[in-house]
Coordinates of C-alpha atoms and ligand atoms in Angstrom, one line a residue:
M1 CA -0.1 0.2 -0.3
E2 CA 1.0 3.2 -0.9
V3 CA 0.5 7.0 -0.5
D4 CA -0.3 8.7 -3.6
Y5 CA -0.3 12.3 -2.9
N6 CA -1.8 13.3 -6.5
K7 CA -4.8 11.5 -5.8
I8 CA -4.9 12.7 -2.3
S9 CA -4.5 16.0 -3.7
R10 CA -8.2 16.2 -5.2
Q11 CA -9.7 16.1 -1.7
Y12 CA -6.8 17.3 0.5
D13 CA -8.1 20.7 1.4
D14 CA -11.6 19.5 1.9
V15 CA -9.9 17.9 5.3
R16 CA -7.0 19.7 6.1
S17 CA -6.0 23.4 6.9
A18 CA -3.2 25.5 8.0
D19 CA -3.0 25.3 11.9
L20 CA -2.5 29.2 12.8
K21 CA -0.9 28.4 16.2
L22 CA 2.1 27.3 13.6
I23 CA 2.4 30.2 12.0
S24 CA 2.3 32.5 15.2
L25 CA 5.2 30.2 16.6
F26 CA 7.1 30.6 13.3
S27 CA 6.9 34.6 13.7
E28 CA 7.9 34.5 17.2
E29 CA 11.2 32.8 16.5
V30 CA 11.8 34.2 12.8
E31 CA 11.8 37.8 11.8
M32 CA 9.8 38.0 8.5
N33 CA 9.0 40.8 6.4
E34 CA 8.9 41.4 2.7
N35 CA 12.9 41.1 2.1
T36 CA 12.6 37.6 3.9
R37 CA 13.0 34.5 1.4
I38 CA 11.3 31.7 2.7
L39 CA 11.1 27.7 1.6
D40 CA 7.8 25.7 2.3
F41 CA 9.5 22.5 2.0
G42 CA 7.0 19.6 1.0
C43 CA 4.3 22.5 0.8
G44 CA 1.6 20.2 -0.7
T45 CA -1.5 22.1 -1.4
G46 CA 0.2 25.5 0.1
N47 CA -2.0 26.1 2.9
Y48 CA 1.1 27.2 4.9
A49 CA 2.6 29.0 2.3
D50 CA -0.6 31.0 1.3
K51 CA -1.3 32.0 5.1
L52 CA 2.4 33.1 5.9
Q53 CA 2.8 34.9 2.9
K54 CA -0.6 36.8 3.5
V55 CA 0.6 37.4 7.4
T56 CA 4.1 38.5 6.7
G57 CA 4.6 39.6 3.2
A58 CA 7.4 37.6 3.0
K59 CA 8.7 36.0 -0.2
I60 CA 7.6 32.4 -0.2
Y61 CA 8.5 29.6 -2.0
G62 CA 7.0 26.2 -2.2
V63 CA 8.9 23.1 -3.2
D64 CA 7.1 19.8 -3.5
P65 CA 7.5 16.3 -5.8
S66 CA 3.6 16.0 -6.3
D67 CA 2.2 17.5 -9.3
G68 CA -1.5 17.4 -8.0
M69 CA -0.6 19.0 -4.8
R70 CA 1.4 21.6 -6.5
E71 CA -1.5 22.5 -8.8
K72 CA -3.7 23.0 -6.0
A73 CA -1.1 25.2 -4.3
K74 CA -0.9 27.6 -7.1
A75 CA -4.4 28.0 -7.7
K76 CA -4.6 29.6 -4.0
N77 CA -2.0 32.3 -4.1
S78 CA -0.2 33.7 -7.1
N79 CA 2.1 35.7 -5.0
V80 CA 3.8 32.4 -3.9
V81 CA 6.0 30.7 -6.5
F82 CA 5.9 26.9 -6.4
Y83 CA 8.3 24.2 -7.9
K84 CA 9.0 20.8 -7.9
G85 CA 11.3 19.4 -6.1
N86 CA 12.6 16.8 -3.2
D87 CA 14.6 15.8 -0.4
K88 CA 17.5 15.3 -3.1
N89 CA 16.7 18.3 -5.4
I90 CA 15.7 21.6 -4.5
P91 CA 15.8 24.0 -7.4
F92 CA 17.5 26.8 -6.1
D93 CA 21.2 28.4 -5.7
N94 CA 23.3 28.0 -2.4
N95 CA 22.5 30.5 0.4
F96 CA 19.3 31.6 -0.8
F97 CA 17.0 31.3 2.0
H98 CA 16.6 33.3 5.4
F99 CA 14.2 30.6 6.9
I100 CA 13.0 27.0 5.9
Y101 CA 10.2 24.8 7.3
M102 CA 8.3 21.6 6.8
T103 CA 5.0 20.6 8.3
D104 CA 4.1 17.2 8.3
V105 CA 6.7 15.9 5.7
I106 CA 9.5 14.4 7.4
H107 CA 8.0 10.9 7.6
H108 CA 8.1 11.0 3.8
I109 CA 11.8 11.6 3.6
P110 CA 13.8 8.2 2.9
E111 CA 17.1 9.7 4.3
I112 CA 16.8 12.7 6.5
R113 CA 20.8 13.4 6.4
V114 CA 20.4 13.6 2.6
M115 CA 17.7 16.1 3.2
F116 CA 19.6 18.1 5.9
N117 CA 22.3 18.2 3.2
E118 CA 20.2 19.9 0.6
L119 CA 18.2 22.2 3.0
K120 CA 21.6 23.4 4.4
R121 CA 22.8 24.2 0.9
V122 CA 20.2 26.6 0.0
L123 CA 19.7 28.3 3.3
K124 CA 21.8 31.3 4.4
S125 CA 24.2 31.4 7.3
N126 CA 22.3 31.8 10.5
G127 CA 19.0 31.0 8.5
K128 CA 17.1 28.5 10.8
I129 CA 15.1 25.3 9.8
C130 CA 11.9 24.4 11.5
I131 CA 10.5 21.1 11.3
A132 CA 7.0 20.4 12.4
T133 CA 6.5 16.9 13.3
Q134 CA 5.2 14.5 16.0
S135 CA 6.9 12.3 18.7
H136 CA 6.6 8.7 18.8
T137 CA 5.0 9.5 22.4
Q138 CA 2.6 12.0 20.7
I139 CA 1.8 9.4 18.0
E140 CA 1.0 6.7 20.8
K141 CA -1.6 9.4 22.3
R142 CA -3.7 10.3 19.6
F143 CA -7.1 9.7 20.5
Y144 CA -7.8 7.8 17.3
V145 CA -5.3 5.1 18.2
K146 CA -8.1 3.5 19.7
Y147 CA -10.2 3.1 16.7
F148 CA -7.4 2.6 14.4
P149 CA -4.8 0.7 16.7
T150 CA -2.3 -0.1 13.8
T151 CA -2.2 3.5 12.7
A152 CA 0.4 3.9 15.8
K153 CA 2.7 1.1 14.7
V154 CA 2.6 2.5 10.9
D155 CA 3.2 5.9 12.2
K156 CA 6.2 5.0 14.4
E157 CA 7.6 3.3 11.5
R158 CA 7.5 6.1 9.3
Y159 CA 8.1 9.0 11.5
P160 CA 11.6 9.3 12.6
D161 CA 11.5 10.2 16.5
I162 CA 12.8 13.4 18.0
E163 CA 16.3 12.2 18.7
K164 CA 16.8 11.0 15.5
I165 CA 16.0 14.0 13.9
I166 CA 18.0 15.9 16.2
S167 CA 21.2 13.7 16.0
S168 CA 20.6 13.6 12.0
G169 CA 20.7 17.4 11.8
K170 CA 23.8 17.6 14.2
E171 CA 25.6 15.0 11.9
E172 CA 25.1 17.5 8.8
N173 CA 26.6 20.0 11.0
L174 CA 23.3 22.0 11.8
E175 CA 23.5 23.8 15.2
Y176 CA 20.5 22.3 17.1
I177 CA 18.4 24.9 18.8
N178 CA 15.6 23.3 20.7
S179 CA 12.3 21.4 20.6
V180 CA 9.3 22.7 21.6
T181 CA 5.8 20.8 21.9
Y182 CA 2.6 22.8 21.0
C183 CA -0.9 22.4 21.3
D184 CA -0.7 19.1 23.5
N185 CA -3.2 18.1 26.4
Q186 CA -5.7 20.4 25.3
L187 CA -9.5 19.3 25.6
V188 CA -11.2 19.4 22.1
K189 CA -14.6 18.3 20.9
V190 CA -14.5 15.8 18.1
G191 CA -17.5 15.4 16.1
K192 CA -18.7 15.0 12.5
E193 CA -16.0 17.0 11.0
F194 CA -13.5 14.2 12.3
V195 CA -15.7 11.7 10.7
N196 CA -15.6 13.3 7.5
L197 CA -11.8 13.6 7.7
V198 CA -11.6 10.0 8.6
E199 CA -14.1 9.0 5.7
R200 CA -11.8 10.7 2.9
K201 CA -8.8 9.5 4.2
G202 CA -7.4 12.8 5.1
Y203 CA -4.5 11.5 7.0
S204 CA -1.9 9.3 4.7
M205 CA -2.0 6.3 7.5
F206 CA -5.5 5.6 6.7
H207 CA -3.9 4.3 3.3
L208 CA -1.6 2.1 5.0
I209 CA -3.5 -0.1 7.4
E210 CA -6.0 -3.0 6.2
D211 CA -9.2 -2.3 5.1
S212 CA -11.2 -4.2 7.5
E213 CA -9.4 -2.2 10.4
Y214 CA -10.3 1.1 8.8
K215 CA -14.1 0.0 8.4
Q216 CA -14.1 -1.0 11.7
G217 CA -12.7 1.6 13.5
L218 CA -14.7 4.1 11.2
R219 CA -18.2 2.1 12.3
R220 CA -17.0 2.5 16.0
L221 CA -16.1 6.0 15.9
K222 CA -19.5 6.9 13.9
S223 CA -21.6 5.1 16.5
E224 CA -20.1 6.8 19.3
I225 CA -20.0 10.0 17.8
K226 CA -23.6 9.7 16.7
E227 CA -24.4 9.6 20.7
K228 CA -22.7 13.0 21.4
E229 CA -19.5 14.6 20.5
L230 CA -16.5 13.3 22.4
E231 CA -14.3 15.8 24.6
L232 CA -10.9 14.2 24.1
E233 CA -7.4 15.5 24.6
T234 CA -5.0 16.8 22.1
A235 CA -1.7 14.8 21.6
G236 CA -0.2 18.1 20.0
G237 CA 3.1 18.4 17.7
T238 CA 6.7 18.7 18.1
L239 CA 8.8 21.8 16.4
V240 CA 12.5 21.0 15.9
W241 CA 14.7 24.1 15.3
F242 CA 18.1 24.3 13.9
K243 CA 20.4 26.7 12.7
K244 CA 22.8 27.0 9.8
K245 CA 26.4 27.8 11.6
Ligands
LIG301 C1 0.8 15.2 4.7 S1 1.5 16.3 3.5 C2 2.2 18.1 4.0 C3 1.5 19.2 3.0 C4 2.0 20.4 3.7 N1 3.4 20.7 4.3 C5 1.0 20.6 4.9 O1 1.3 20.7 5.9 O2 -0.4 20.8 4.5 C6 3.3 15.8 2.8 C7 3.8 16.5 1.7 O3 4.9 15.9 1.5 C8 5.4 15.8 0.2 N2 6.5 15.0 0.1 C9 6.3 13.5 -0.3 N3 7.8 13.0 -0.4 C10 8.6 14.1 -0.4 C11 10.1 14.3 -0.7 N4 10.8 13.5 -0.6 N5 10.7 15.7 -0.3 C12 9.9 16.8 -0.3 N6 8.4 16.7 -0.2 C13 7.8 15.4 -0.3 C14 4.2 15.1 -0.4 O4 4.1 15.5 -1.8 C15 3.0 16.0 0.2 O5 2.8 17.3 -0.7

């Protein structure tokens, strides 16, 4: 079973959007204005690139290997430029960007050190990299693991844990700044919107579990939510920050 982002691109924006908390965390750490060049690496349909461009006026560039995802991104914001590329080839000159971020991408990267090497090449000295992901502890804490137990196993195999990201960055001679958790342990209401996301397989892991488990989990989720909205605790995410020396 494989994740096909060209196919996923058709409905990605029906179920996923930019988390504004992340935009504000980026802004707290990096000064951004119309002279700042920023790379959204693995930009997908450009949800973050679009919001960040509108909030900061910075020059945002998106890079993603999926034609389908980039098509959607281009239609969203003509002030952002989108290019085909991946962890081995980011089509920009050396030392071009002031800041690089990636949201929910690192689990798709086959060799993290290769990616860091390429990110470092296109980043200016003293420029920062921010990786938004989930730790293995956060993956285990996702409320929907109860309905789809194999997703935790599948995702712990795909997602490098935070220590692995830190050591890979250091091995590529990046300076590790810190890791920050965000939006964790918050009570949220879970209702029809989440059922819609699951029905449309809005997270790539739903493409990676057995169909029988997916269908059973969805049935259980729907019947519990039918009774009443559920109040559940969020697992949150982790930001891992590096700087180019
Ligand atoms: C879950 S989506 C995240 C998209 C976007 N960053 C967001 O937060 O909405 C993962 C993205 O990673 C991209 N991707 C997959 N393999 C990649 C690679 N080797 N290098 C860069 N991006 C990759 C996919 O095409 C997809 O758009």
